Every structure is written in structure tokens, then in C-alpha cells.
CSV table of C-alpha atoms in Angstrom, one decimal:
chain,number,residue,atom,x,y,z
W,1,MET,CA,85.8,106.6,64.1
W,2,GLU,CA,83.8,105.0,66.9
W,3,ILE,CA,80.5,106.1,65.5
W,4,LEU,CA,81.8,104.8,61.9
W,5,TRP,CA,82.6,101.3,63.5
W,6,ALA,CA,79.2,101.2,65.3
W,7,LEU,CA,77.5,101.9,62.1
W,8,MET,CA,79.3,99.4,60.2
W,9,ALA,CA,78.6,96.8,62.8
W,10,ALA,CA,74.9,97.6,62.7
W,11,ALA,CA,74.9,97.2,59.1
W,12,MET,CA,76.5,93.9,59.3
W,13,LEU,CA,74.1,92.4,61.6
W,14,ILE,CA,71.0,93.5,59.4
W,15,VAL,CA,72.5,91.9,56.5
W,16,VAL,CA,72.9,88.5,58.6
W,17,LEU,CA,69.4,88.8,60.2
W,18,LEU,CA,67.5,90.2,57.6
W,19,PRO,CA,66.7,86.4,55.8
W,20,VAL,CA,66.1,85.1,59.3
W,21,LEU,CA,63.6,87.6,60.0
W,22,ARG,CA,62.1,87.7,56.6
W,23,ARG,CA,61.4,83.8,56.9
W,24,ARG,CA,60.2,84.0,60.5
W,25,ARG,CA,57.5,86.8,59.6
W,26,GLY,CA,56.8,84.7,56.6
W,27,MET,CA,57.8,87.4,54.1
W,28,ILE,CA,58.0,85.6,51.0
W,29,GLU,CA,59.8,87.6,48.1
W,30,GLN,CA,60.4,86.9,44.6
W,31,VAL,CA,63.9,85.8,44.1
W,32,PRO,CA,65.5,84.8,40.7
W,33,PRO,CA,66.4,81.2,40.3
W,34,GLY,CA,69.8,80.0,41.6
W,35,HIS,CA,69.3,82.7,44.5
W,36,PRO,CA,70.1,81.1,47.8
W,37,ASP,CA,66.8,82.4,49.0
W,38,ALA,CA,64.9,80.4,46.3
W,39,ALA,CA,66.4,77.3,47.9
W,40,ASP,CA,63.6,74.8,49.0
W,41,PRO,CA,63.9,72.5,51.8
W,42,ALA,CA,61.3,70.1,50.2
W,43,ASP,CA,63.5,69.4,47.5
W,44,TYR,CA,65.6,67.2,50.0
W,45,GLY,CA,62.7,65.6,51.3
W,46,PHE,CA,62.5,67.4,54.4
W,47,VAL,CA,59.0,67.7,56.2
W,48,ARG,CA,56.9,70.8,56.5
W,49,GLU,CA,57.5,73.1,59.1
W,50,GLU,CA,53.9,72.2,60.3
W,51,GLU,CA,54.4,68.5,60.7
W,52,LEU,CA,57.7,68.7,62.8
W,53,ASP,CA,57.4,66.7,65.9
W,54,ILE,CA,58.1,69.0,68.8
W,55,ARG,CA,57.9,66.3,71.4
W,56,MET,CA,61.4,64.7,70.8
W,57,PRO,CA,64.5,65.0,69.3
W,58,GLY,CA,64.2,62.0,67.2
W,59,ALA,CA,62.0,58.9,66.6
W,60,ASP,CA,60.8,56.4,69.5
W,61,GLN,CA,58.0,54.8,67.7
W,62,ASP,CA,57.1,52.7,70.9
W,63,LEU,CA,57.0,56.1,72.9
W,64,LEU,CA,54.7,57.6,70.4
W,65,ASP,CA,52.4,54.8,70.1
W,66,VAL,CA,52.2,54.9,73.7
W,67,LEU,CA,51.6,58.1,74.4
W,68,ASP,CA,48.9,58.3,71.7
W,69,VAL,CA,47.1,55.4,73.6
W,70,VAL,CA,47.3,57.1,76.9
W,71,GLN,CA,46.1,60.4,75.8
W,72,SER,CA,43.3,59.1,73.7
W,73,THR,CA,42.3,57.0,76.5
W,74,GLN,CA,43.5,58.4,79.9
W,75,GLU,CA,44.6,55.2,81.0
W,76,TYR,CA,48.1,54.9,82.3
W,77,LYS,CA,48.8,51.2,82.0
W,78,ALA,CA,50.7,51.2,78.6
W,79,ALA,CA,52.9,53.7,80.0
W,80,ALA,CA,53.9,51.5,83.0
W,81,GLN,CA,54.4,48.6,81.1
W,82,LEU,CA,56.6,50.4,78.6
W,83,LEU,CA,58.7,51.9,81.3
W,84,ALA,CA,58.9,48.5,83.1
W,85,GLY,CA,60.4,47.0,79.9
W,86,THR,CA,62.9,49.8,79.6
W,87,GLU,CA,66.3,49.3,80.5
W,88,THR,CA,66.9,51.0,84.2
W,89,GLN,CA,70.6,52.4,83.5
W,90,GLY,CA,70.0,53.4,79.8
W,91,GLU,CA,69.4,56.9,78.3
W,92,LEU,CA,65.9,55.7,77.0
W,93,ARG,CA,64.5,55.4,80.4
W,94,TRP,CA,65.1,58.8,81.6
W,95,GLN,CA,63.9,60.2,78.1
W,96,ARG,CA,60.4,58.3,78.4
W,97,VAL,CA,60.1,59.6,81.8
W,98,GLN,CA,60.6,63.2,80.6
W,99,ALA,CA,58.1,62.8,77.7
W,100,PHE,CA,55.3,61.2,80.1
W,101,ALA,CA,55.9,63.8,82.4
W,102,GLY,CA,56.1,66.3,79.9
W,103,ALA,CA,52.9,65.0,78.4
W,104,ALA,CA,51.0,65.4,81.6
W,105,ALA,CA,52.0,68.8,82.4
W,106,LEU,CA,50.9,70.1,78.7
W,107,GLU,CA,47.5,68.6,79.2
W,108,LEU,CA,47.0,70.0,82.7
W,109,GLN,CA,48.2,73.4,81.1
W,110,GLN,CA,45.7,72.9,78.4
W,111,ARG,CA,42.9,71.7,80.8
W,112,PRO,CA,43.5,73.0,84.1
W,113,GLY,CA,40.1,71.8,85.4
W,114,GLY,CA,37.4,73.6,87.0
W,115,VAL,CA,33.8,73.1,88.8
W,116,GLY,CA,32.6,69.6,87.6
W,117,GLU,CA,35.7,69.4,85.0
W,118,ILE,CA,38.4,66.7,85.2
W,119,PRO,CA,41.6,68.4,84.8
W,120,GLY,CA,44.5,67.3,82.1
W,121,GLY,CA,47.0,64.8,83.2
W,122,GLN,CA,44.4,62.9,85.3
W,123,TRP,CA,45.9,59.4,84.2
W,124,LEU,CA,49.3,60.3,86.2
W,125,ARG,CA,47.2,60.9,89.4
W,126,VAL,CA,45.5,57.6,89.0
W,127,TRP,CA,48.8,55.7,88.1
W,128,ARG,CA,50.1,57.1,91.3
W,129,ALA,CA,47.0,56.3,93.4
W,130,GLU,CA,46.4,52.7,92.2
W,131,GLN,CA,49.9,51.7,91.8
W,132,PRO,CA,52.0,53.7,95.0
W,133,LYS,CA,54.9,50.9,94.6
W,134,ASP,CA,55.4,51.4,90.6
W,135,ALA,CA,58.8,52.8,90.3
W,136,GLY,CA,58.1,53.9,86.8
W,137,GLY,CA,55.0,56.0,87.8
W,138,ALA,CA,56.8,57.7,90.9
W,139,ALA,CA,59.8,59.0,88.5
W,140,VAL,CA,57.2,60.4,86.2
W,141,HIS,CA,55.4,62.0,89.1
W,142,ALA,CA,58.6,63.3,90.4
W,143,GLU,CA,59.5,64.8,87.0
W,144,PHE,CA,56.3,66.3,86.6
W,145,LEU,CA,56.4,68.2,89.5
W,146,VAL,CA,59.9,69.5,88.4
W,147,GLN,CA,58.3,70.5,85.0
W,148,GLN,CA,55.1,72.2,86.9
W,149,ALA,CA,57.7,74.0,89.0
W,150,TRP,CA,59.7,75.5,86.3
W,151,ARG,CA,56.6,76.1,84.1
W,152,THR,CA,54.0,77.6,86.4
W,153,SER,CA,56.3,79.5,89.2
W,154,THR,CA,59.0,81.8,89.3
W,155,PRO,CA,62.1,80.6,90.7
W,156,GLY,CA,62.6,82.2,94.2
W,157,THR,CA,59.0,82.7,94.9
W,158,ASP,CA,57.3,80.8,97.6
W,159,ASP,CA,55.2,78.9,95.0
W,160,PHE,CA,58.0,77.6,93.3
W,161,ARG,CA,60.0,76.4,96.6
W,162,ILE,CA,56.9,74.8,97.8
W,163,ILE,CA,56.6,72.7,94.5
W,164,MET,CA,60.3,72.1,94.2
W,165,GLU,CA,60.2,70.7,97.7
W,166,GLU,CA,57.6,68.5,96.8
W,167,ALA,CA,59.3,67.1,93.8
W,168,ARG,CA,62.3,66.6,96.0
W,169,ALA,CA,60.2,64.3,98.3
W,170,ALA,CA,58.9,62.5,95.3
W,171,CYS,CA,62.4,61.7,94.1
W,172,GLY,CA,63.3,60.2,97.3
W,173,GLU,CA,60.3,58.1,97.1
W,174,ALA,CA,60.9,56.9,93.6
W,175,ALA,CA,64.8,56.3,94.5
W,176,LEU,CA,63.7,54.0,97.2
W,177,LEU,CA,61.4,52.0,94.9
W,178,ALA,CA,64.2,51.5,92.5
W,179,PRO,CA,67.6,51.4,94.5
W,180,GLY,CA,69.7,51.1,91.2
W,181,ASP,CA,67.8,53.3,88.7
W,182,PRO,CA,69.5,56.6,88.3
W,183,VAL,CA,66.5,58.5,86.8
W,184,PRO,CA,65.3,59.7,90.2
W,185,TYR,CA,68.4,61.0,91.0
W,186,ILE,CA,68.8,62.7,87.4
W,187,VAL,CA,65.3,64.3,88.4
W,188,GLU,CA,66.8,65.5,91.5
W,189,LEU,CA,69.6,67.4,89.6
W,190,SER,CA,67.0,70.0,88.2
W,191,VAL,CA,65.7,70.4,92.1
W,192,ALA,CA,69.0,71.0,93.0
W,193,ARG,CA,69.4,73.9,90.7
W,194,GLY,CA,65.8,75.1,91.6
W,195,LEU,CA,66.4,74.9,95.4
W,196,ALA,CA,70.1,76.0,95.1
W,197,TYR,CA,71.8,73.1,96.8
W,198,PRO,CA,75.3,74.0,98.5
W,199,ARG,CA,77.9,72.7,96.1
W,200,GLU,CA,79.0,69.9,98.7
W,201,GLU,CA,75.2,68.6,98.7
W,202,PHE,CA,75.2,68.7,94.8
W,203,GLU,CA,78.3,66.6,94.5
W,204,GLN,CA,77.0,64.0,96.9
W,205,LEU,CA,73.8,63.8,94.7
W,206,TRP,CA,76.1,63.5,91.4
W,207,LEU,CA,78.2,60.8,93.2
W,208,LYS,CA,75.0,58.6,93.6
W,209,ILE,CA,74.6,59.1,89.8
W,210,LEU,CA,77.9,58.2,88.8
W,211,ASP,CA,77.8,54.9,91.3
W,212,ARG,CA,74.6,53.9,89.1
W,213,ALA,CA,75.5,55.2,85.4
W,214,PRO,CA,78.7,56.6,85.2
W,215,HIS,CA,78.5,57.4,81.6
W,216,HIS,CA,74.9,58.8,81.2
W,217,MET,CA,74.9,61.6,78.9
W,218,GLY,CA,71.3,62.9,79.9
W,219,ALA,CA,72.5,63.0,83.6
W,220,HIS,CA,75.7,65.0,82.4
W,221,LEU,CA,73.7,67.6,80.6
W,222,ALA,CA,71.2,67.9,83.3
W,223,ALA,CA,74.4,68.7,85.9
W,224,LEU,CA,76.1,71.0,83.4
W,225,HIS,CA,73.5,73.4,84.1
W,226,TYR,CA,74.4,73.6,88.0
W,227,TRP,CA,78.0,74.5,86.9
W,228,CYS,CA,77.2,77.2,84.4
W,229,GLU,CA,78.0,81.0,84.9
W,230,LYS,CA,73.9,81.6,84.7
W,231,TRP,CA,73.3,79.5,87.8
W,232,TYR,CA,75.8,78.1,90.5
W,233,GLY,CA,79.4,78.0,88.9
W,234,SER,CA,81.3,79.9,86.0
W,235,ARG,CA,82.1,79.6,82.3
W,236,GLU,CA,85.4,77.8,83.4
W,237,LEU,CA,83.9,75.1,86.1
W,238,ALA,CA,81.2,74.3,83.5
W,239,TYR,CA,84.3,73.8,80.7
W,240,GLN,CA,86.3,71.9,83.2
W,241,PHE,CA,83.4,69.7,83.9
W,242,ALA,CA,82.4,69.1,80.3
W,243,GLU,CA,86.0,68.6,79.3
W,244,ALA,CA,86.5,66.0,82.1
W,245,ALA,CA,83.6,64.0,80.8
W,246,ALA,CA,84.8,64.0,77.3
W,247,ALA,CA,88.1,63.1,78.4
W,248,ARG,CA,86.9,59.8,80.4
W,249,ALA,CA,84.3,59.1,77.8
W,250,PRO,CA,84.5,55.4,76.8
W,251,GLN,CA,84.8,54.5,73.0
W,252,GLY,CA,81.6,55.4,71.3
W,253,SER,CA,80.2,57.4,74.1
W,254,LEU,CA,78.5,61.1,73.1
W,255,LEU,CA,80.1,62.4,76.1
W,256,ALA,CA,82.8,63.5,74.0
W,257,ALA,CA,80.3,66.1,72.7
W,258,MET,CA,79.9,67.6,76.0
W,259,PRO,CA,82.1,70.5,75.5
W,260,LEU,CA,80.0,72.0,72.7
W,261,PHE,CA,77.2,72.0,75.1
W,262,ALA,CA,79.3,73.8,77.6
W,263,VAL,CA,80.1,76.4,74.7
W,264,PHE,CA,76.3,76.8,73.9
W,265,GLU,CA,75.6,77.3,77.7
W,266,HIS,CA,77.7,80.7,77.7
W,267,LEU,CA,77.1,82.1,74.1
W,268,PRO,CA,77.1,85.7,74.2
W,269,GLU,CA,73.3,86.8,73.7
W,270,VAL,CA,74.6,89.4,70.8
W,271,ASN,CA,77.9,88.8,68.9
W,272,LEU,CA,79.0,91.1,66.2
W,273,VAL,CA,82.5,89.2,65.9
W,274,ARG,CA,82.1,87.6,62.6
W,275,GLY,CA,84.7,84.9,63.1
W,276,PHE,CA,83.3,83.6,66.5
W,277,TYR,CA,81.8,80.3,65.5
W,278,GLN,CA,84.9,79.8,63.6
W,279,SER,CA,87.2,80.5,66.5
W,280,GLU,CA,89.7,78.0,68.1
W,281,VAL,CA,87.3,77.1,71.0
W,282,VAL,CA,84.3,76.6,68.6
W,283,THR,CA,85.8,74.7,66.4
W,284,LYS,CA,87.4,72.2,68.6
W,285,ALA,CA,84.1,71.6,70.2
W,286,ILE,CA,82.5,70.9,67.2
W,287,HIS,CA,85.4,68.7,66.1
W,288,GLY,CA,84.6,66.6,69.4
W,289,ALA,CA,81.1,66.7,68.6
W,290,LEU,CA,81.3,65.4,65.2
W,291,HIS,CA,83.9,62.7,66.2
W,292,ALA,CA,81.6,61.6,68.8
W,293,VAL,CA,78.5,61.3,66.5
W,294,HIS,CA,80.7,59.3,64.0
W,295,ALA,CA,82.0,57.0,66.5
W,296,ALA,CA,78.5,56.6,68.5
W,297,ARG,CA,75.8,53.6,68.0
W,298,TYR,CA,73.3,54.4,65.2
W,299,ASP,CA,70.5,53.7,68.0
W,300,ASP,CA,72.1,55.6,70.5
W,301,PRO,CA,69.2,57.5,72.3
W,302,MET,CA,71.2,60.7,72.8
W,303,LEU,CA,72.4,61.0,69.3
W,304,ALA,CA,69.8,63.1,67.8
W,305,HIS,CA,70.5,65.6,70.6
W,306,VAL,CA,74.0,66.1,69.6
W,307,ARG,CA,73.1,66.2,66.1
W,308,HIS,CA,70.4,69.0,66.7
W,309,LEU,CA,73.2,71.2,68.5
W,310,LEU,CA,75.4,70.5,65.7
W,311,VAL,CA,72.8,71.9,63.0
W,312,PHE,CA,72.8,75.2,65.1
W,313,PHE,CA,76.8,75.4,65.4
W,314,LEU,CA,77.3,74.2,61.9
W,315,VAL,CA,75.0,76.9,60.3
W,316,ARG,CA,76.5,79.6,62.3
W,317,ALA,CA,79.9,78.4,61.2
W,318,GLU,CA,78.7,78.4,57.5
W,319,ARG,CA,79.7,74.7,57.2
W,320,TRP,CA,76.7,74.0,54.9
W,321,ALA,CA,77.6,70.6,53.8
W,322,GLU,CA,78.2,69.6,57.3
W,323,ALA,CA,74.8,70.9,58.5
W,324,MET,CA,73.0,69.2,55.9
W,325,SER,CA,74.4,65.9,56.6
W,326,GLN,CA,73.1,66.3,60.1
W,327,LEU,CA,69.7,67.5,59.1
W,328,VAL,CA,69.2,64.6,57.1
W,329,HIS,CA,69.2,62.3,60.4
W,330,VAL,CA,67.0,64.4,62.3
W,331,ASP,CA,64.7,66.2,60.0
W,332,GLY,CA,61.0,65.6,61.2
W,333,HIS,CA,61.8,66.3,65.0
W,334,CYS,CA,62.9,69.3,67.0
W,335,GLY,CA,62.3,68.4,70.6
W,336,ALA,CA,65.9,69.1,71.6
W,337,LEU,CA,68.4,72.2,72.0
W,338,PRO,CA,68.7,74.6,70.8
W,339,TRP,CA,65.1,74.8,69.5
W,340,THR,CA,63.1,74.1,72.5
W,341,LEU,CA,64.2,77.0,74.0
W,342,SER,CA,62.2,79.1,71.4
W,343,PRO,CA,58.4,79.7,72.1
W,344,ASP,CA,58.1,78.2,68.5
W,345,PRO,CA,60.4,75.4,68.2
W,346,ALA,CA,59.3,74.2,64.9
W,347,ALA,CA,59.9,77.9,63.5
W,348,GLU,CA,63.0,78.1,65.0
W,349,PHE,CA,64.5,74.8,63.6
W,350,ALA,CA,62.9,75.5,60.1
W,351,VAL,CA,65.1,78.7,60.1
W,352,TYR,CA,67.9,77.1,60.8
W,353,ARG,CA,67.1,74.4,58.0
W,354,ALA,CA,66.4,77.0,55.4
W,355,LEU,CA,69.7,78.6,56.1
W,356,ALA,CA,71.5,75.5,55.8
W,357,VAL,CA,69.7,74.5,52.5
W,358,ALA,CA,70.6,77.9,51.2
W,359,GLY,CA,74.1,78.0,51.8
W,360,TYR,CA,74.5,74.5,50.6
W,361,GLU,CA,73.1,75.5,47.3
W,362,ALA,CA,74.9,79.0,46.9
W,363,ASN,CA,77.9,76.7,47.2
W,364,GLY,CA,77.1,74.3,44.5
W,365,GLY,CA,75.1,71.8,46.5
W,366,SER,CA,72.0,69.9,45.5
W,367,PRO,CA,69.5,67.4,46.4
W,368,ALA,CA,71.8,64.9,43.7
W,369,THR,CA,75.1,65.6,45.7
W,370,LEU,CA,73.7,65.2,49.4
W,371,PRO,CA,74.6,61.6,50.6
W,372,HIS,CA,72.0,60.0,52.6
């Protein structure tokens, strides 16, 4: 009987994964009209996979324009001006610091430099050299070092620790240049994880952030990692942290979506329980995130992050119409969880988008019935 159950479970897994694997590998089969696999995301105005922007979760045209200028001219001044004009306590500054640091790190990865060659990301080095007292440049440099440590080294090695210690010092410098700015401390949350801060030291760092920006969603997401089972906490501690943040969230705050991120961080790698994504814990977290999305400002910089994670869970829960409603708002961008965990975020996003479209149409939906 145990063998029979194992075979049935394997068969169910194949049925679920086969369409996904078929799409990922580019295997296109002829299917009759009306079949779910015949659904075409382009019918809904969704952009082609190769045109998806993997740099950001949603639109920030000012940032995109400045990134284009910086990377085409290798001049940092436009980036410095943009950060100087970005609200200190807001979510947008943190996202822009991450974007500039990520751009510099990617440039360095693509052009590491050699004899007689200028390495990529040179504009950030010039920025720090020419404007050592610029708070924006200092924050970007600290985040750049953090990203370099995770990209190029293995946690626990001497190389990793050396870069992280340098990043820790850079966070301190950035904090001194802008005492009221939470961003240097948010950057340090990743350092705390990399260097295994004791719990008391981590909580002291967290209090500094709460003093400056108590409802900062990006900070809460960064801190959540520390409390997760795979780092220095547990499933219970991560859920407690997320639920406490949701409970004290002011009206219109996306912190109400934190439990969904805690659930995501503790998903089993392989799950053959068909109803898991319709379970009470997951359903409650989805509903909390949907409520947060509906109550949030339309221009909240963190809104796209929550919508992307909702797409993942709503597709898994076979709530096709709701998944499509979220896709309408975020399509075109996929620089967010869970897609960024994949080596090919655009392909991962496209798979879930295609599944949403197929499920929507299989249940009577069409481009004409999808509200925008």
C-alpha cells in the first residue's frame, strides 16, 4: 500500500509540473483551441518575456532615467542628485540605494578589469572619492559591499567576513553622515545576518531603525530573514515577528502583508499535499496581503513587492482571477520575490503568468472579462 501511495504522489507531481517544465524548456506543442495551454498572455497586453525588466519590481521612471545616464556616461552626479532629492525616511530611498548598488555590482561582475582596463562600477568609486561626505554615496557604497559579499563569497569564509566587516564600517560612516536616515541601518541588517550578530546586538540595531522609521516595510522584510529558521531564528519566531508588525500596522500600511512573506520564507522545498496552498495559514496570510494591497496608496513603493508575491501564492492556490488582477498591475517588471531567487527571473515570472492566464481562461475568463 505504501508503494501505491508513493506512485500516486509521483504521478500527481508529474501532472502538476509537466506544463511548467514544458514551458521552461521552450517545448511548444500543438493544442486544440480552448485548451488551457493554448492561452496566450499577449492577448491581455502582457509584455514579451524577453522585454521584462528584472531590475525592479515596478516602475520608477526617474530611477531608470538616471541609471541610463550613469551607466552610459559613467558619471555619478545624476545619481547623487536623485538620492539627495529622495525622502530620507521613505521606502523609495532604500529601493534606489539598492538599485544603484546593484547596478555597480553587476557592472563589476561583467567587467572585473585587468591590466590596463577600467573595472565596471568605476563611477561609484569616483563618487566616494570626490564626495566623501555625501550621505547618498556612502549608503550606496555600503550596500554595494554587502551585495559583493553575497555575490562573490561563501558565508563563513575569510573572504566573506573581510568584505562584510568592510561593509559594517561603511554602514557606520553612512550613518554618521545622515543621523536621521534609516537606510544605513537597514543595510546593516544584512551585515548582521552575514556576521551572525548575537540576538541582543541585532535587537539593538533594530531599535535604531524603529526610532527612525517604525513602519518601514523594506526594513521589516530585511529583518525577517534574521528571524527565519534557515538563519538564526525559527518558524515560530519569524511568524511572531511578521504578525506583530501586521498587528501594529497603521491604516494603509503594507505591513499587514508581512505574514505572507513569513509563510514564503518557510515553504517546504517539495510539497505533495494538494491543499497546502488552500490551508488556513496560507489563506489567512493571502487575505491579509490582499487587504493591505486594497488599502495601500496607489503609489506606495512597496506595493509591487506585495503584488508579485501574491501572484505566486494565488497561482499556487488556483485563484486564477485574483492572480490575473495582480498581474495587470505589475506586468513588465519582475525584480522582486519570488522571481529574483531564480537564475532567470523573467522566465520564472513568465511561467506563473502563463499558468494564471491558462487557469483563468479554463474557468471562463477572457481579456474582455478582466478588469483593469
